[in-house]
Coordinates of C-alpha atoms and ligand atoms in Angstrom, one line a residue:
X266 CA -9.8 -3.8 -4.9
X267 CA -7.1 -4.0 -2.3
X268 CA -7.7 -4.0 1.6
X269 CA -9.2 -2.8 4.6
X270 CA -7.6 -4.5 7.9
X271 CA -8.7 -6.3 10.3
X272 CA -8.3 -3.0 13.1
X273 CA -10.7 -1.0 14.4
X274 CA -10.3 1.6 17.2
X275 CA -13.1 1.7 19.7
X276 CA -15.3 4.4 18.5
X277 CA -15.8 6.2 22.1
X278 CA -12.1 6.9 22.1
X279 CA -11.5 8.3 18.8
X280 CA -9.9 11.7 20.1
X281 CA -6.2 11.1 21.3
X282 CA -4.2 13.7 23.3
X283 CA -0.6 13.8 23.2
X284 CA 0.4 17.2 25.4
X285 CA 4.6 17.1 25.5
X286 CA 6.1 18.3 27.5
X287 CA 10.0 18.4 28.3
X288 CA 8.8 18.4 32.0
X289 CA 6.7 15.4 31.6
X290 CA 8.9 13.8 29.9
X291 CA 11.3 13.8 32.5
X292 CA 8.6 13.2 35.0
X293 CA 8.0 10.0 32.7
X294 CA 11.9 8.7 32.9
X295 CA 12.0 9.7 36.9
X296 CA 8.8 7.8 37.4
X297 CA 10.0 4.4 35.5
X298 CA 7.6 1.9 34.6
X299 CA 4.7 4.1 34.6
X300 CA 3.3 5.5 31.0
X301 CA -0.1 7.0 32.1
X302 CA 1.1 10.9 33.2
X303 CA 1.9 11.5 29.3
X304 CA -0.7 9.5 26.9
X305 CA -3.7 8.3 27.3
X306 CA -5.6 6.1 24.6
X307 CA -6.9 2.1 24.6
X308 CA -4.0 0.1 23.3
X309 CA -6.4 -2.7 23.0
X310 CA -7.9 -3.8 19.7
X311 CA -12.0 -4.2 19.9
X312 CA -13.0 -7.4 18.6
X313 CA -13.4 -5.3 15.8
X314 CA -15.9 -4.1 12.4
X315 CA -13.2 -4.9 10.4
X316 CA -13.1 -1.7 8.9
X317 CA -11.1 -0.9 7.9
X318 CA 6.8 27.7 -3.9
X319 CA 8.5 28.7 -1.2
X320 CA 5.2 29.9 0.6
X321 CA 5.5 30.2 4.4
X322 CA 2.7 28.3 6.3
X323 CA 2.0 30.8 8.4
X324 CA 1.8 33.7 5.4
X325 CA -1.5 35.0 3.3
X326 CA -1.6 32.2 1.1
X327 CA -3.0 33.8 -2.1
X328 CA -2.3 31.8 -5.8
X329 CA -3.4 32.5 -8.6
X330 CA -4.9 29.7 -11.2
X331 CA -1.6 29.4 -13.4
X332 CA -0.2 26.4 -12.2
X333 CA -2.2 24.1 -10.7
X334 CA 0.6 21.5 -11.0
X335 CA 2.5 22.5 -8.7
X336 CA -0.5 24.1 -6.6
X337 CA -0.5 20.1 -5.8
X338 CA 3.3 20.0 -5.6
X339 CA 5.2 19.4 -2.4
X340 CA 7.3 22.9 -3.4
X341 CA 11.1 21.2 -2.5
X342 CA 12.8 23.7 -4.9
X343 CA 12.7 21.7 -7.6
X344 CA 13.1 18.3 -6.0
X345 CA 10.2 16.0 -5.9
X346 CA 10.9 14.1 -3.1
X347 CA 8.2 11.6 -3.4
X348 CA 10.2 10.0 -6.2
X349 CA 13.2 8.3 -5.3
X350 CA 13.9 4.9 -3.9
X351 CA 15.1 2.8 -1.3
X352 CA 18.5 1.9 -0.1
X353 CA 19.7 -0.4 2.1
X354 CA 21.1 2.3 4.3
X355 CA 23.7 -0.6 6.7
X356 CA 25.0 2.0 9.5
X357 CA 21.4 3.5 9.9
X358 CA 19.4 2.5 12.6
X359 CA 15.4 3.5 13.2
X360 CA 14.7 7.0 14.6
X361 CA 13.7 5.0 17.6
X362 CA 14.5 1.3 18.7
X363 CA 12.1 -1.1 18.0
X364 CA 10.4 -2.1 21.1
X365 CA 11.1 1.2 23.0
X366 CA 8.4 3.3 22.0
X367 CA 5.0 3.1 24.7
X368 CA 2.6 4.6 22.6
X369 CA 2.7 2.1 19.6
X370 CA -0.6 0.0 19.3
X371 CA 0.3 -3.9 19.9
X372 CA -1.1 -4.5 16.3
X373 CA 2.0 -1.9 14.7
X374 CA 4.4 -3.4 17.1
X375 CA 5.8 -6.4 15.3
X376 CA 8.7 -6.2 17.5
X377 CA 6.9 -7.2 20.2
X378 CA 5.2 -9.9 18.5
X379 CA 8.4 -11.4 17.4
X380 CA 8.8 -10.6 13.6
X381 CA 12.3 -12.0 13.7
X382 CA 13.6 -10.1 10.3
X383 CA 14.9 -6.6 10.2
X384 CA 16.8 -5.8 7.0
X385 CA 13.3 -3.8 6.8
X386 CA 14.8 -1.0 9.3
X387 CA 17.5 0.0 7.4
X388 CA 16.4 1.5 4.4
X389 CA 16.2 4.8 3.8
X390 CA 14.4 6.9 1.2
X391 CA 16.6 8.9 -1.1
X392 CA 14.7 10.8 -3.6
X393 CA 16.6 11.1 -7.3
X394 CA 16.8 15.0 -7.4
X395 CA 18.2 15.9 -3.6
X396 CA 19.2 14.9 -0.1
X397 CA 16.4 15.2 2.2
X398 CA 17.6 15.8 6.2
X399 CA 17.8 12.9 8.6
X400 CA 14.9 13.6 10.9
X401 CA 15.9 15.2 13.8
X402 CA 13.2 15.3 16.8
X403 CA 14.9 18.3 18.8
X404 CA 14.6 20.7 15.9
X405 CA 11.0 19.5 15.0
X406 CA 10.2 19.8 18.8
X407 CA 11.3 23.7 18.6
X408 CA 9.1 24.3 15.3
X409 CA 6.1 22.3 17.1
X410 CA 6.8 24.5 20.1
X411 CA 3.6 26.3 21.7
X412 CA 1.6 24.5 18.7
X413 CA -1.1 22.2 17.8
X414 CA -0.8 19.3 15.6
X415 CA -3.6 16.9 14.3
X416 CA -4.1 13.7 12.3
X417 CA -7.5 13.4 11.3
X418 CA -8.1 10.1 9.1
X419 CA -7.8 6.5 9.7
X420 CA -5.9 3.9 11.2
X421 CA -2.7 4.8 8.6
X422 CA -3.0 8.1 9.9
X423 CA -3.0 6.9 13.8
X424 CA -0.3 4.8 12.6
X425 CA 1.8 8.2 11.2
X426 CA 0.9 9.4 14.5
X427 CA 2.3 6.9 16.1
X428 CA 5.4 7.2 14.5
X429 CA 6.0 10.8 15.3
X430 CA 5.0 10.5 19.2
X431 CA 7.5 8.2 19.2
X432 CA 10.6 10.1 17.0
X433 CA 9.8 13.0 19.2
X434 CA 10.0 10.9 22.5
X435 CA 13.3 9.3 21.5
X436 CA 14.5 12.9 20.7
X437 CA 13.6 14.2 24.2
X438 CA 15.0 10.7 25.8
X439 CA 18.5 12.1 24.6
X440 CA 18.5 15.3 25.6
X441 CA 16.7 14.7 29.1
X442 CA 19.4 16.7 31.0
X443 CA 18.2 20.0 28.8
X444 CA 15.1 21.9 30.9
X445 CA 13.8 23.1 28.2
X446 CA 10.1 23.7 27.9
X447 CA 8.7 22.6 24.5
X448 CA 4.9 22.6 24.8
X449 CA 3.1 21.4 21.8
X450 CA 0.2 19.0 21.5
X451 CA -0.5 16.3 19.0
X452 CA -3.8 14.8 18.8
X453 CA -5.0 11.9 16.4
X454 CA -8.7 12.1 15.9
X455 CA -10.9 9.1 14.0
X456 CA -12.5 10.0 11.0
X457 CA -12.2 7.1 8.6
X458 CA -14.0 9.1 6.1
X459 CA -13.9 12.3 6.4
X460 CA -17.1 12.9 6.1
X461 CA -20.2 11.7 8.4
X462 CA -21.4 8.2 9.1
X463 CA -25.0 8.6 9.7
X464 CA -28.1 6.3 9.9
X465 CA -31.5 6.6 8.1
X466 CA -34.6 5.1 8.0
X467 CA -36.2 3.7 5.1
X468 CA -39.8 3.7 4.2
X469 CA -40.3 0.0 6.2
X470 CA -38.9 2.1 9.2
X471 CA -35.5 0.3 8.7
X472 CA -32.6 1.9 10.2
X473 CA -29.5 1.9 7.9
X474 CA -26.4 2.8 7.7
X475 CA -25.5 5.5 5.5
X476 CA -22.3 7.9 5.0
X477 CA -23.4 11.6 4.5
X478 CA -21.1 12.8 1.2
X479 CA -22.7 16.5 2.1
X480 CA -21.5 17.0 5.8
X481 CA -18.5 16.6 7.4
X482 CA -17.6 14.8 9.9
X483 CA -18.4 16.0 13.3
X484 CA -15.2 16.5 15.1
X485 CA -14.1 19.4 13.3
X486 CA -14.5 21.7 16.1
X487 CA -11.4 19.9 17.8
X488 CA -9.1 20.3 15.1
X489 CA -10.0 23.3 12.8
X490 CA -7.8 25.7 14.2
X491 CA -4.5 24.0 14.7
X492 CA -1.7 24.9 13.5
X493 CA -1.1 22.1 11.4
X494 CA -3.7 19.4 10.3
X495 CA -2.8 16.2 8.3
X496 CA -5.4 14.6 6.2
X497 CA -6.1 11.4 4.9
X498 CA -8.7 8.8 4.0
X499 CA -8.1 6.0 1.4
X500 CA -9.2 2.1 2.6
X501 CA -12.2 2.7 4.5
X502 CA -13.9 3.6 0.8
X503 CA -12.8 -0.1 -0.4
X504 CA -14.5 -1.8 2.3
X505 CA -16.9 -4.4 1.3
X506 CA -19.6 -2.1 3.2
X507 CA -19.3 0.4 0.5
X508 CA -18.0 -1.2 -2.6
X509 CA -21.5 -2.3 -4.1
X510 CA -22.4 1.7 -3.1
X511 CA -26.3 -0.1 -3.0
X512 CA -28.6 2.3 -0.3
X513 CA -25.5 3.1 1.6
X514 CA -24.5 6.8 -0.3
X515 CA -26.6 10.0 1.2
X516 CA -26.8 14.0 0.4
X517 CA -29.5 15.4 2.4
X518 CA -32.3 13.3 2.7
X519 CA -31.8 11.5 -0.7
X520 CA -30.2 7.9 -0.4
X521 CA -28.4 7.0 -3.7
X522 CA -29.7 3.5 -5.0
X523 CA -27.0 3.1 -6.7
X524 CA -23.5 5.3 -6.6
X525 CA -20.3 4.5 -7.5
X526 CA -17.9 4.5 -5.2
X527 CA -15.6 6.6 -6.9
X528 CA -18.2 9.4 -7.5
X529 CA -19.2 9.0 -3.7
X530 CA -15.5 10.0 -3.0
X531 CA -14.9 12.8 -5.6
X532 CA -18.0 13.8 -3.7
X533 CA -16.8 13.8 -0.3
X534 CA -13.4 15.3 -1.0
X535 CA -15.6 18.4 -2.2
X536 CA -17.3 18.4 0.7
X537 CA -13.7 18.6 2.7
X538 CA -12.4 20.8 0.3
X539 CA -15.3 23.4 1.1
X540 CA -15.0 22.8 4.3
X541 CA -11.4 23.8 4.6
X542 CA -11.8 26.7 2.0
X543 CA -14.6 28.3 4.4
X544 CA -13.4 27.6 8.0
X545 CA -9.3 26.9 7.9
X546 CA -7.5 30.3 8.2
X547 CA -4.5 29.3 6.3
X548 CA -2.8 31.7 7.7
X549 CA -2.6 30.4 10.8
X550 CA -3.2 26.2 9.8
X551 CA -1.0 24.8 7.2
X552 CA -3.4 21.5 5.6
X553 CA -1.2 18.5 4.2
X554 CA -3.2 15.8 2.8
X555 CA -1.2 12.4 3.3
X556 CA -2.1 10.6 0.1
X557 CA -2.6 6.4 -0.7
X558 CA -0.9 4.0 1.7
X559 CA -0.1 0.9 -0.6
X560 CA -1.3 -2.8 0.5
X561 CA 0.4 -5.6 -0.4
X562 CA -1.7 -8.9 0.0
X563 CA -1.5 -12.2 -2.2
X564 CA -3.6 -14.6 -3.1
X565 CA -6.7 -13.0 -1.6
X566 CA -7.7 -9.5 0.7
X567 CA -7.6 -8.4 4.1
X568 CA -10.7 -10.6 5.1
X569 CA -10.0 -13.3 2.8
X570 CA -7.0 -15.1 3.2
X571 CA -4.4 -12.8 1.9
X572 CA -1.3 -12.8 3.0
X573 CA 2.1 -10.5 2.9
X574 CA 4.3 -12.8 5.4
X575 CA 7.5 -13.8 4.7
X576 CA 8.4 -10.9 2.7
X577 CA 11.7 -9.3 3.8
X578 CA 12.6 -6.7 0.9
X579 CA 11.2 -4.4 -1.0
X580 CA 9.7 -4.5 -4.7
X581 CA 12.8 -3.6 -7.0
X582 CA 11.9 -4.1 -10.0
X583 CA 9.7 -0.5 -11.0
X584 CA 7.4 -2.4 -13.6
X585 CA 5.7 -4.6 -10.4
X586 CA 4.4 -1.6 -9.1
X587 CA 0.6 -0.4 -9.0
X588 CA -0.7 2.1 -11.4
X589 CA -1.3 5.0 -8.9
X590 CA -5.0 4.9 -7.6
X591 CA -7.7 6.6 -9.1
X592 CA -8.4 7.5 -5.8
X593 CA -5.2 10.2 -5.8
X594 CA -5.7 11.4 -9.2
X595 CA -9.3 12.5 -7.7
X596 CA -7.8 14.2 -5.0
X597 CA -4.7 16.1 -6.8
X598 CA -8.1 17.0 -8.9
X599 CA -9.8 18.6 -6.1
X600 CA -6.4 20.4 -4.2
X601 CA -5.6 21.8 -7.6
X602 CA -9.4 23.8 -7.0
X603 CA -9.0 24.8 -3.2
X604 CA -8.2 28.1 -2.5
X605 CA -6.2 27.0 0.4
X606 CA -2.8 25.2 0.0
X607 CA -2.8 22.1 1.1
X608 CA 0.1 20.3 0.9
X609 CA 0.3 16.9 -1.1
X610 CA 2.6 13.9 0.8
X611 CA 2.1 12.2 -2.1
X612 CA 3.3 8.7 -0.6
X613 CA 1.9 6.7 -3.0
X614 CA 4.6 4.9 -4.4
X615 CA 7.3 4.9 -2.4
X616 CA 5.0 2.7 0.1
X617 CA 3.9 0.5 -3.3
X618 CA 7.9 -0.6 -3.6
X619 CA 7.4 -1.6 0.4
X620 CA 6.0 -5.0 0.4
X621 CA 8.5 -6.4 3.5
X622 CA 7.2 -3.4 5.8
X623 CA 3.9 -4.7 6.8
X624 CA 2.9 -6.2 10.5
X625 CA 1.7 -9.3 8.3
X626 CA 1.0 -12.3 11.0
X627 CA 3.3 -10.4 13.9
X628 CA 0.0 -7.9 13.9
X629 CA -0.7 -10.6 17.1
X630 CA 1.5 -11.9 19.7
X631 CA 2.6 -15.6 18.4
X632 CA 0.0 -16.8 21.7
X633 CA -3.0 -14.7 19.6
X634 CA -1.9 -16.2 16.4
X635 CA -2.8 -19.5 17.5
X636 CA -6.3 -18.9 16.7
X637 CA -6.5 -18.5 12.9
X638 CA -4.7 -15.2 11.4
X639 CA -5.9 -12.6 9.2
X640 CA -3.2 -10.8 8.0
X641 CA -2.4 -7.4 8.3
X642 CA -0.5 -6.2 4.8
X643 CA -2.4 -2.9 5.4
X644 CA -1.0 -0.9 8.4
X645 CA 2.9 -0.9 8.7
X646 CA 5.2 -2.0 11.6
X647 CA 6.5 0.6 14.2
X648 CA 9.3 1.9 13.8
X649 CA 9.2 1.4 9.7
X650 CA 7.6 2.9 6.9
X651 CA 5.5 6.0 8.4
X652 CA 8.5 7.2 10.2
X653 CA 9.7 8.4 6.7
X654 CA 7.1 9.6 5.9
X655 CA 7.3 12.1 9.4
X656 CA 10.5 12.6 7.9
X657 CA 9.1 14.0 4.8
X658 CA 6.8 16.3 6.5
X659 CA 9.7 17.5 8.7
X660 CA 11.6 17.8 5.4
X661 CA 8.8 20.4 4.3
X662 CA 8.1 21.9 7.3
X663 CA 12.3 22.8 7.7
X664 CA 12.4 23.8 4.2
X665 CA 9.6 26.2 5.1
X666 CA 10.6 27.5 8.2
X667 CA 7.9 26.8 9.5
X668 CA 8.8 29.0 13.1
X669 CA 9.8 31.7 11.0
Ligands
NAG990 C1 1.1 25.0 26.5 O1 0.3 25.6 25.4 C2 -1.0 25.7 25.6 C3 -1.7 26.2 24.4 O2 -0.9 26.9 23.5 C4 -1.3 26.7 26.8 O3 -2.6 26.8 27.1 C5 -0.5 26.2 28.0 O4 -0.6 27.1 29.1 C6 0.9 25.9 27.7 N1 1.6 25.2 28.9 C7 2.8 25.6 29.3 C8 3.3 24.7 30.4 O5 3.4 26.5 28.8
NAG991 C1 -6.3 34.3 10.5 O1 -5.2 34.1 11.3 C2 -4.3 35.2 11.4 C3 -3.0 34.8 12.1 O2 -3.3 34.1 13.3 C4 -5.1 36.3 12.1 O3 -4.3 37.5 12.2 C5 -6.4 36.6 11.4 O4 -7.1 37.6 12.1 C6 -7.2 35.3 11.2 N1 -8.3 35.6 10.2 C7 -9.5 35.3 10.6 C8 -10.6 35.6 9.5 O5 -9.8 34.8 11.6
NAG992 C1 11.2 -6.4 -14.2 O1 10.0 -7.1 -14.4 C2 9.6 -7.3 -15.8 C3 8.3 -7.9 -15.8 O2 8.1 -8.8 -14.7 C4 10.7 -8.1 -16.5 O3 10.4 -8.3 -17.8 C5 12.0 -7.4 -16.4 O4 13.1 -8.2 -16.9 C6 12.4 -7.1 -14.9 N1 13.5 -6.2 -14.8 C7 14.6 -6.5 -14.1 C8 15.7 -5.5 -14.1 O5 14.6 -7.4 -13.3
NAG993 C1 2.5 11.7 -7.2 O1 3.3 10.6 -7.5 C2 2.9 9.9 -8.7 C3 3.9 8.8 -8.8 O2 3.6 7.8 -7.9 C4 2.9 10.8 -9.9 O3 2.4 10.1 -11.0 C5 2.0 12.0 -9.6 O4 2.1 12.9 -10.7 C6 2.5 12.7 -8.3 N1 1.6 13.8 -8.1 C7 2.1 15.0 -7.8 C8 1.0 16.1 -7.6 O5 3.2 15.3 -7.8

């Protein structure tokens, strides 16, 4: 199967606050060189587990059964913009510089560890049915206004996350003269799974580690009334910790001998669907679920050798991509039986044609790199990949009007 990354985040700091403020920004530019007033999270890596319709948001969401194909659909009009491709886009340049941006994680910031390449920042997603809007951080700021946003998933969430901080920060940098309050929080909180890692004792008294498919995972009190909450979980459940499913599956007090992995997911994505159906208010929270981040490593996996370097453009040619994952076709399975919309980014494939976007060997600083290198062909560099995918969510949430 395809890789987990050699990242982990410390698991005592798993909840992240963001609180912007116009104010503290300013505070932040006034007081130079120091970042602490506005975020606070580790920025160091642990020596690691390597583990890897036209609907408004805020309306009664109430559907009936007859389409469940588009129940799953992004609702663009028409337009699926998940399908398109990438052009070399020569008089762009990123939604923030590379290198600017505080609150990206030194293993994202390939700038910083000297990936000398950047063709990579100037493409830009065009989908083949419609123009999507060049993300524009003031106008998301004023929809975000007086809200709560969350990423709950893994480290391709944190590094979505990332990714908007920081095209919301750049936004604000420009328009620092403009005393205008936008209050809004956005949080990332660690939940690789979704559901809860637990431990259990077997009959010898052993304690192992299990993953409860039945419960979900115990930060939801922190998150389940935002206004908006984006999902994900995807690599943790290829991890060589879960592949082989032996004793490691667990519903109640029963430990599966043996589960396939895939069931164990279907099974925890019913858990989190019941969980949103009974305690989201989707009138107030509007769920996206941020599908399949592609990985790109050759001639071996995350922990064994394989390797994305040296890759400076994308896949072209549509018949080298990967059939999409079993994993998504089990989730647009579940979303099409919620009751609440959720809202599919169904990245998938426009990340499969993305080979040159990964951190690679500048996951390190060329001084760390002296000491053997696992590659990172996971997680993507900052800015790069996820900051379209922010500009797809800002796509949907303008299309909505989302404030309105
Ligand atoms: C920002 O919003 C939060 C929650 O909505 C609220 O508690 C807080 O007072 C607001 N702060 C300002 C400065 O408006
Ligand atoms: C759901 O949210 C709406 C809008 O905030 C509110 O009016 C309604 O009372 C909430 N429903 C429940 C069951 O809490
Ligand atoms: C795409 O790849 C396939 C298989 O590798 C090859 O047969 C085909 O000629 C390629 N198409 C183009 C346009 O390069
Ligand atoms: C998501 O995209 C894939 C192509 O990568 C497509 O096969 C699938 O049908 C899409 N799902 C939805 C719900 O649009």
């Amino acid at each position: 199967m395809d890789s987990l990354k050699n990242f982990s985040e410390s698991r005592a700091h798993y909840y992240f606050t963001i609180l912007f403020t116009l104010i503290l920004i300013f505070f932040f530019f006034s007081a130079s060189n120091d970042t602490s007033p506005v975020v606070s999270y580790t920025t160091s890596l642990p020596p690691s587990h390597p583990h890897p319709n036209n609907l408004s948001p805020f309306s009664s969401q109430v559907l009936s059964g007859a389409s469940l194909a588009s129940k799953v659909h992004n609702n663009f009009d028409s337009c699926d913009i998940f399908d398109g491709q990438w052009v070399v886009d020569e008089g762009s340049s990123p939604v923030y510089e590379p290198g600017s941006c505080p609150f990206i994680d030194d293993a994202f910031n390939c700038f910083k560890n000297g990936r000398p390449d950047s063709d990579y920042l100037r493409l830009k997603w065009k989908p083949h049915g419609c123009e999507i809007p060049r993300f524009d951080g003031v106008k998301m700021m004023k929809m975000l206004s007086g809200k709560r946003m969350v990423f709950v998933g893994d480290s391709l969430n944190r590094n979505m996350w990332e990714s908007l901080v920081c095209a919301l920060r750049e936004s604000l940098v420009d328009k620092k003269n403009v005393f205008e309050d936008f209050n809004c929080s956005i949080d990332f909180i660690r939940s690789p799974f979704l559901v809860q890692e637990w431990k259990f004792s077997d009959k010898a008294g052993t304690r192992r580690e299990t993953l409860r498919l039945d419960m979900m995972e115990g930060s939801y009190n922190k998150y389940h009334d935002a206004d908006i909450i984006v999902f994900n979980t995807g690599h943790w459940w290829t991890h060589q910790k879960t592949f082989k499913g032996k004793y490691y599956f667990q519903e109640g007090n029963h430990v599966y001998s043996k589960l396939e992995v895939a069931d164990a997911y279907k099974k925890a994505l019913k858990t989190w669907a019941k969980w949103v159906d009974a305690n989201v208010n989707s009138s107030r929270t509007q769920v996206f679920f941020r599908g399949y981040s592609a990985s790109h490593f050759k001639g071996g996996q995350w922990n064994s050798g394989g390797s994305c370097d040296g890759e400076t453009k994308p896949i072209t040619n549509e018949t080298q991509l990967s059939p999409y994952p079993w994993m998504m076709r089990a989730l647009e399975s579940v979303l099409s039986k919620m009751k609440t919309r959720v809202v599919y980014l169904n990245i998938t494939k426009m990340t499969d044609y993305r080979k040159d976007g990964h951190p690679s060997i500048f996951r390190q600083s060329a001084s760390e790199r002296m000491n053997g290198i696992i590659q990172d062909c996971s997680h993507w560099c900052l800015p790069g990949v996820p900051d379209t995918w922010n500009q797809l969510l800002y796509a949907i949430l303008s299309r909505k009007k989302f404030n309105g």
